[in-house]
């Protein structure tokens, strides 16, 4: 088969394919999936999700099990969403050797439930002192935290207002509360709910939100000239978070699900490609060689056919603890049986063609006839079955991951669902943790089903509708 | 003639099963021996605890060494590797899977075979019921699609088939539980029956009540595929010449469909039903774990959770046996329905 024939064949196939609408739709979906792999860092808030999925420090600013941010649209009580605030007004003052810098962050608060925590971040060198305070819309200024840093030669500073300003915020609230008779435990009062509530009686017990513009003020005392605090920003861990919420380990599900796209594509495509290549070659060889070789190859094929795939994969994963590459190899080792039967019967037909006889008369070797004259004719069929094996490969990997036997260095949709299952997401109705990963598995399967069925439609004109 | 075919097929199937068991034994030999060795050590430990305490330390070490040697000989651990693999496969074929390390059967027995045996009927019950309903619905929809191939109904339902093509049934199961068991509390979240199980007729009602949700899930995903396959089978037959001939003879369309086309379509449809049952065992079995349906699939979950290797292995062997058995039965039924098959070969 020459290159030009190949090109013409592809052109013909494409012309036919274009007419199948759902096939085109599948191609568009596939394109979107591939696109998400490339623009991954720009569409997720946590671009390192793929490599740091199990690193708890990467996720520590997020809220626990928060629903998606858009839940606010359908709910009467609006919860403050998670956000990262970097924009601020910066001013500096010099008093002798000591430098005093002041950064003011403006926070527009128009929700019914306050953020769960507000966290200050910075990168400090030397021995600076960091002081955080808040100016409320009603004019009250509350000093929250005073954090001296001792002799750092460069480290991340993280100050959680929710944890470190319990006393200050309690004292502020207690000024308005009639505390005689009923004692309110300090540990029971959430600092953020005091800070973002109206200053009146009940602020500690039944707080009502005070909406308006808040100013978060970070004052930093730099005692010597070499001292630096830079890259300062605040993170708000809200009652709602991100596109798809967070799980019980504070991980952003949207980031995880998007990170899973590339692994699903890799697992699906690589497994399908390897398996179908082996299967097609095997089937054609078996058909062409014939005789005892064919019999032997058929016996081996039947041996593989008798293997219940998922149980064997589960036991192998449980015992050998494979990484993702070994897992793909294992799946390919069993998936290749799929196309063999069809390919062999097709091969038996092709074998009788006169041009094969002609090639034999010219003295062409078996391998040349198989790979040059027989396999190319089966390429369209091979692609169609490849597309239809992709979803199965993804589902098998997810099933194994669901049992907790997946490769723990990556993040796949099956693993997210495993965590959801063990984290009680089903029991507690954390739908945003259960629905998206599975939906993506289903969507990916649908994509390849559309493409595969469309190709199948072209290859089996007999079943085409009148 | 059919009997000869049957016997040949059964022997052949059994031979493949034996080879598979040998391969599994070889593949998992190291792990299985490790569990065996640690079990021997444990047994010796319990034995020494019960011993006479007046033994000197030397005597004790000698005794332990003796017992260890005896036990290792008992389990063929002193033999070369190939012979150990052989003995392991032999044990499996005589249904001796050893004892579970942690898990127990519902009557408290540690024998792996008993633990597995009580799960088999439950798995078969769940999946056969689901497949049965599947095929009924699939036939109904598939015939309609084949009759009106190319219509809007045919097209939209075909799209439905593609939409659920890669949808994991266990995921749908999770959603269904979340909705029907925890949000709208009309079905139990899992299990075989209520605790304590009711007696008499109520037991069966309770069982079906618990089975509803898993079966519904399996049917909701499965019947699209069977409808599509049945459509293709019937559509292929409807384009044959003898159907055309029947139509030209003026035979009513209903009779053509059910009398002529269905008779030819029966063997492939039966094959398809059995194949999807096998596919459930081969690819869907862990679905049971979501509904805590105590069958073979759920056993995989528990065995992995508790790291019980003997149960895991025994489960694999039994699942393989069931799968092979299914393949053999499939061929037997097919040979019975399609007379051309059994004539094939040298006869």
Coordinates of C-alpha atoms in Angstrom, one line a residue, chain B:
Chain B
X1 CA -24.0 -37.0 18.0
X2 CA -24.9 -34.0 20.2
X3 CA -23.8 -36.0 23.2
X4 CA -20.4 -36.6 21.7
X5 CA -20.1 -32.9 21.0
X6 CA -21.2 -32.1 24.6
X7 CA -18.7 -34.5 26.2
X8 CA -15.9 -33.2 24.0
X9 CA -16.7 -29.6 24.8
X10 CA -16.9 -30.3 28.6
X11 CA -13.6 -32.2 28.6
X12 CA -12.0 -29.4 26.6
X13 CA -13.3 -26.7 28.9
X14 CA -12.0 -28.6 31.9
X15 CA -8.6 -29.0 30.4
X16 CA -8.4 -25.2 29.9
X17 CA -9.5 -24.7 33.4
X18 CA -6.8 -27.0 34.7
X19 CA -4.1 -25.2 32.7
X20 CA -5.4 -21.8 34.0
X21 CA -5.2 -23.0 37.6
X22 CA -1.6 -24.1 37.0
X23 CA -0.8 -20.7 35.6
X24 CA -2.4 -18.9 38.5
X25 CA -0.6 -21.2 41.0
X26 CA 2.7 -20.4 39.3
X27 CA 2.0 -16.7 39.1
X28 CA 1.0 -16.3 42.7
X29 CA 3.2 -19.0 44.2
X30 CA 5.4 -16.7 46.2
X31 CA 2.6 -14.8 47.9
X32 CA 0.6 -17.9 48.7
X33 CA 3.7 -19.6 50.2
X34 CA 4.4 -16.6 52.4
X35 CA 0.9 -16.8 53.9
X36 CA 1.3 -20.5 54.3
X37 CA 4.6 -20.1 56.1
X38 CA 3.3 -17.5 58.5
X39 CA 0.3 -19.7 59.2
X40 CA 2.6 -22.6 60.1
X41 CA 4.6 -20.3 62.4
X42 CA 1.3 -19.3 64.0
X43 CA 0.2 -22.9 64.5
X44 CA 3.5 -23.9 66.0
X45 CA 3.3 -20.9 68.3
X46 CA -0.1 -21.9 69.6
X47 CA 1.1 -25.5 70.0
X48 CA 4.1 -24.4 72.2
X49 CA 1.8 -22.3 74.4
X50 CA -0.1 -25.4 75.2
X51 CA 3.0 -27.5 76.0
X52 CA 4.5 -28.7 79.2
X53 CA 6.4 -25.8 80.7
X54 CA 9.1 -28.1 82.2
X55 CA 10.9 -28.3 78.9
X56 CA 14.4 -26.9 78.8
X57 CA 15.1 -24.2 76.2
X58 CA 17.1 -26.7 74.1
X59 CA 14.3 -29.2 74.1
X60 CA 11.9 -26.4 73.2
X61 CA 13.9 -25.2 70.2
X62 CA 14.3 -28.8 69.0
X63 CA 10.6 -29.4 69.4
X64 CA 9.8 -26.3 67.4
X65 CA 12.2 -27.2 64.6
X66 CA 10.7 -30.7 64.5
X67 CA 7.2 -29.4 64.2
X68 CA 8.2 -26.9 61.6
X69 CA 9.8 -29.6 59.5
X70 CA 6.8 -31.8 59.9
X71 CA 4.4 -29.1 58.9
X72 CA 6.5 -28.0 56.0
X73 CA 6.5 -31.6 54.7
X74 CA 2.8 -31.7 55.2
X75 CA 2.3 -28.7 52.9
X76 CA 5.0 -29.8 50.5
X77 CA 7.1 -26.8 51.3
X78 CA 10.3 -28.9 51.4
X79 CA 9.9 -29.8 47.7
X80 CA 11.3 -28.0 44.7
X81 CA 9.3 -25.1 43.3
X82 CA 7.7 -26.9 40.4
X83 CA 6.4 -29.6 42.6
X84 CA 5.0 -27.1 45.1
X85 CA 3.2 -25.3 42.3
X86 CA 1.8 -28.7 41.2
X87 CA 0.6 -29.5 44.7
X88 CA -1.0 -26.1 45.1
X89 CA -2.9 -26.5 41.8
X90 CA -3.9 -30.1 42.8
X91 CA -5.3 -28.8 46.1
X92 CA -7.3 -26.2 44.4
X93 CA -8.7 -28.7 41.9
X94 CA -9.8 -30.8 44.9
X95 CA -11.5 -27.7 46.3
X96 CA -9.1 -27.5 49.2
X97 CA -8.3 -23.7 49.4
X98 CA -7.0 -23.8 53.0
X99 CA -8.1 -21.7 55.8
X100 CA -8.9 -18.0 55.9
X101 CA -6.6 -15.8 58.0
X102 CA -9.2 -13.4 59.3
X103 CA -12.5 -13.9 57.6
X104 CA -15.2 -16.3 58.7
X105 CA -18.3 -17.6 57.1
X106 CA -21.7 -16.7 58.5
X107 CA -21.6 -19.9 60.6
X108 CA -18.2 -19.0 61.9
X109 CA -16.1 -21.4 59.9
X110 CA -12.7 -20.4 58.6
X111 CA -12.7 -22.8 55.7
X112 CA -12.2 -20.8 52.5
X113 CA -14.4 -23.1 50.4
X114 CA -17.3 -22.7 52.9
X115 CA -16.9 -18.9 52.9
X116 CA -17.0 -18.8 49.1
X117 CA -19.7 -21.4 48.6
X118 CA -22.3 -19.4 50.6
X119 CA -21.6 -16.4 48.3
X120 CA -22.1 -18.2 44.9
X121 CA -25.9 -18.5 44.9
X122 CA -26.3 -14.8 45.9
X123 CA -24.1 -13.6 43.0
X124 CA -25.9 -15.9 40.6
X125 CA -29.3 -14.7 41.9
X126 CA -28.5 -11.0 41.5
X127 CA -26.9 -11.1 38.1
X128 CA -29.3 -13.6 36.5
X129 CA -32.3 -11.6 37.6
X130 CA -30.8 -8.5 36.2
X131 CA -29.9 -10.1 32.9
X132 CA -33.3 -11.7 32.6
X133 CA -35.1 -8.3 33.0
X134 CA -32.5 -6.8 30.7
X135 CA -33.2 -9.3 27.9
X136 CA -37.0 -8.9 28.2
X137 CA -36.7 -5.1 28.0
X138 CA -34.0 -5.3 25.3
X139 CA -36.1 -7.6 23.2
X140 CA -39.1 -5.3 23.4
X141 CA -37.0 -2.2 22.5
X142 CA -34.7 -3.9 20.1
X143 CA -37.5 -5.3 18.0
X144 CA -39.2 -2.0 17.8
X145 CA -35.9 -0.4 16.7
X146 CA -35.3 -3.0 14.1
X147 CA -38.8 -2.6 12.7
X148 CA -38.5 1.1 12.4
X149 CA -34.8 1.3 11.7
X150 CA -33.7 4.8 10.9
X151 CA -36.7 6.4 12.6
X152 CA -36.3 9.1 15.3
X153 CA -37.0 6.5 18.0
X154 CA -34.3 4.2 16.7
X155 CA -31.8 7.0 16.5
X156 CA -32.4 8.5 19.9
X157 CA -32.3 5.2 21.6
X158 CA -29.1 4.3 19.8
X159 CA -27.6 7.5 21.1
X160 CA -28.8 6.4 24.6
X161 CA -26.8 3.2 24.1
X162 CA -23.7 5.2 23.4
X163 CA -24.2 7.5 26.3
X164 CA -24.2 4.6 28.8
X165 CA -21.5 2.7 26.9
X166 CA -18.6 3.7 29.3
X167 CA -20.7 4.4 32.4
X168 CA -19.5 2.3 35.3
X169 CA -22.5 0.6 36.9
X170 CA -21.0 0.9 40.4
X171 CA -20.9 4.7 40.0
X172 CA -24.6 4.7 39.0
X173 CA -25.1 2.5 42.1
X174 CA -23.5 5.1 44.3
X175 CA -25.8 7.8 43.0
X176 CA -28.8 5.6 43.3
X177 CA -28.0 4.7 46.9
X178 CA -27.4 8.4 47.6
X179 CA -30.7 9.3 46.2
X180 CA -33.1 6.4 47.0
X181 CA -31.5 5.3 50.3
X182 CA -30.4 8.5 52.0
X183 CA -32.3 11.4 50.4
X184 CA -35.6 9.8 49.6
X185 CA -35.6 6.9 52.0
X186 CA -37.6 4.3 50.1
X187 CA -35.1 1.5 49.6
X188 CA -32.5 0.0 51.9
X189 CA -28.9 1.1 51.2
X190 CA -27.6 -2.5 50.8
X191 CA -27.3 -5.9 52.2
X192 CA -29.2 -9.2 51.5
X193 CA -32.0 -8.8 54.0
X194 CA -33.1 -6.8 57.0
X195 CA -31.6 -7.6 60.4
X196 CA -32.9 -9.8 61.8
X197 CA -34.2 -11.5 58.7
X198 CA -38.0 -12.2 58.7
X199 CA -39.1 -15.8 58.4
X200 CA -41.4 -17.6 56.0
X201 CA -42.9 -15.9 53.0
X202 CA -41.9 -12.5 54.3
X203 CA -38.2 -13.5 53.9
X204 CA -38.6 -13.6 50.1
X205 CA -40.4 -10.3 50.0
X206 CA -37.7 -8.8 52.1
X207 CA -35.0 -10.3 49.8
X208 CA -36.6 -8.9 46.7
X209 CA -37.0 -5.6 48.4
X210 CA -33.3 -5.5 49.0
X211 CA -32.6 -6.7 45.5
X212 CA -34.7 -4.0 43.8
X213 CA -32.1 -1.2 43.8
X214 CA -29.1 -3.2 42.6
X215 CA -31.2 -4.9 39.9
X216 CA -32.7 -1.6 38.8
X217 CA -29.2 -0.1 38.5
X218 CA -27.9 -3.0 36.4
X219 CA -30.9 -2.9 34.2
X220 CA -30.8 0.8 33.7
X221 CA -27.3 0.5 32.3
X222 CA -27.5 -2.9 30.7
X223 CA -30.7 -2.9 28.6
X224 CA -29.5 -0.2 26.2
X225 CA -26.7 -2.4 25.1
X226 CA -28.9 -5.5 24.7
X227 CA -31.5 -3.5 22.8
X228 CA -28.9 -2.2 20.4
X229 CA -27.4 -5.7 19.8
X230 CA -30.8 -7.3 19.4
X231 CA -31.7 -4.6 16.9
X232 CA -28.6 -5.3 14.9
X233 CA -29.2 -9.1 14.9
X234 CA -32.8 -8.7 13.9
X235 CA -32.1 -6.0 11.3
X236 CA -29.5 -8.2 9.7
X237 CA -32.0 -11.1 9.5
X238 CA -34.8 -8.8 8.2
X239 CA -32.6 -8.1 5.1
X240 CA -32.3 -11.7 4.2
X241 CA -34.0 -13.0 1.1
X242 CA -36.4 -15.4 2.8
X243 CA -37.9 -12.6 4.8
X244 CA -38.4 -10.7 1.5
X245 CA -40.0 -13.9 0.1
X246 CA -42.3 -14.2 3.2
X247 CA -43.3 -10.6 2.8
X248 CA -44.1 -11.0 -0.9
X249 CA -46.2 -14.0 -0.1
X250 CA -48.4 -11.6 1.9
X251 CA -47.6 -13.0 5.3
X252 CA -48.5 -10.3 7.9
X253 CA -45.6 -8.3 9.2
X254 CA -46.1 -9.5 12.8
X255 CA -45.9 -13.1 11.7
X256 CA -42.8 -12.4 9.6
X257 CA -41.1 -10.8 12.6
X258 CA -42.1 -13.2 15.3
X259 CA -42.4 -16.4 13.3
X260 CA -39.6 -16.1 10.7
X261 CA -37.0 -13.5 11.9
X262 CA -37.2 -14.4 15.6
X263 CA -36.6 -18.1 15.0
X264 CA -33.3 -17.3 13.3
X265 CA -32.5 -14.7 15.8
X266 CA -33.0 -16.9 18.8
X267 CA -29.5 -18.6 18.9
X268 CA -27.5 -15.3 18.7
X269 CA -29.9 -13.7 21.3
X270 CA -29.5 -16.5 23.7
X271 CA -25.7 -16.4 23.2
X272 CA -25.8 -12.7 23.9
X273 CA -27.8 -13.1 27.1
X274 CA -25.3 -15.7 28.4
X275 CA -22.4 -13.6 27.2
X276 CA -23.6 -10.6 29.1
X277 CA -24.0 -12.7 32.2
X278 CA -20.4 -13.8 31.8
X279 CA -19.4 -10.2 31.1
X280 CA -21.0 -9.3 34.5
X281 CA -18.8 -11.9 36.2
X282 CA -15.7 -10.8 34.3
X283 CA -16.1 -7.1 34.5
X284 CA -18.9 -6.0 36.8
X285 CA -18.5 -8.1 39.8
X286 CA -17.3 -5.5 42.2
X287 CA -20.6 -3.7 41.7
X288 CA -21.9 -5.9 44.6
X289 CA -19.5 -4.1 47.0
X290 CA -21.4 -0.8 46.5
X291 CA -24.7 -2.4 47.6
X292 CA -23.0 -4.7 50.2
X293 CA -24.6 -7.6 48.4
X294 CA -22.7 -10.5 50.1
X295 CA -21.8 -12.3 46.9
X296 CA -18.5 -13.1 45.2
X297 CA -17.8 -9.5 44.2
X298 CA -18.3 -8.3 47.7
X299 CA -15.9 -11.0 48.9
X300 CA -13.2 -9.4 46.8
X301 CA -13.7 -6.1 48.6
X302 CA -13.6 -7.7 52.0
X303 CA -10.6 -9.9 51.2
X304 CA -8.6 -6.9 50.0
X305 CA -9.6 -4.8 52.9
X306 CA -8.6 -7.4 55.4
X307 CA -5.7 -8.6 53.3
X308 CA -6.9 -12.2 53.5
X309 CA -4.8 -13.8 50.7
X310 CA -6.3 -17.4 50.9
X311 CA -9.8 -16.0 50.5
X312 CA -8.7 -13.8 47.6
X313 CA -7.1 -16.7 45.8
X314 CA -9.9 -19.1 46.5
X315 CA -12.3 -16.5 45.2
X316 CA -10.3 -16.1 42.0
X317 CA -10.3 -19.8 41.4
X318 CA -14.0 -20.1 41.9
X319 CA -14.8 -17.1 39.7
X320 CA -12.6 -18.6 37.0
X321 CA -14.4 -21.9 37.4
X322 CA -17.8 -20.3 37.1
X323 CA -16.6 -18.3 34.1
X324 CA -15.3 -21.3 32.3
X325 CA -18.4 -23.2 33.2
X326 CA -20.5 -20.4 31.7
X327 CA -18.4 -20.5 28.5
X328 CA -19.0 -24.3 28.2
X329 CA -22.7 -24.0 28.8
X330 CA -22.8 -21.2 26.2
X331 CA -21.3 -23.5 23.6
X332 CA -23.6 -26.4 24.6
X333 CA -26.7 -24.3 24.2
X334 CA -25.5 -22.8 21.0
X335 CA -24.8 -26.2 19.6
X336 CA -28.3 -27.3 20.6
X337 CA -30.0 -24.3 19.0
X338 CA -27.8 -24.2 15.9
X339 CA -27.5 -27.7 14.4
X340 CA -24.7 -26.6 12.1
X341 CA -22.2 -26.3 14.9
X342 CA -22.3 -29.8 16.2
X343 CA -21.8 -31.3 12.8
X344 CA -18.7 -29.2 12.4
X345 CA -15.3 -30.7 12.6
X346 CA -14.4 -34.1 11.3
X347 CA -17.8 -35.9 11.4

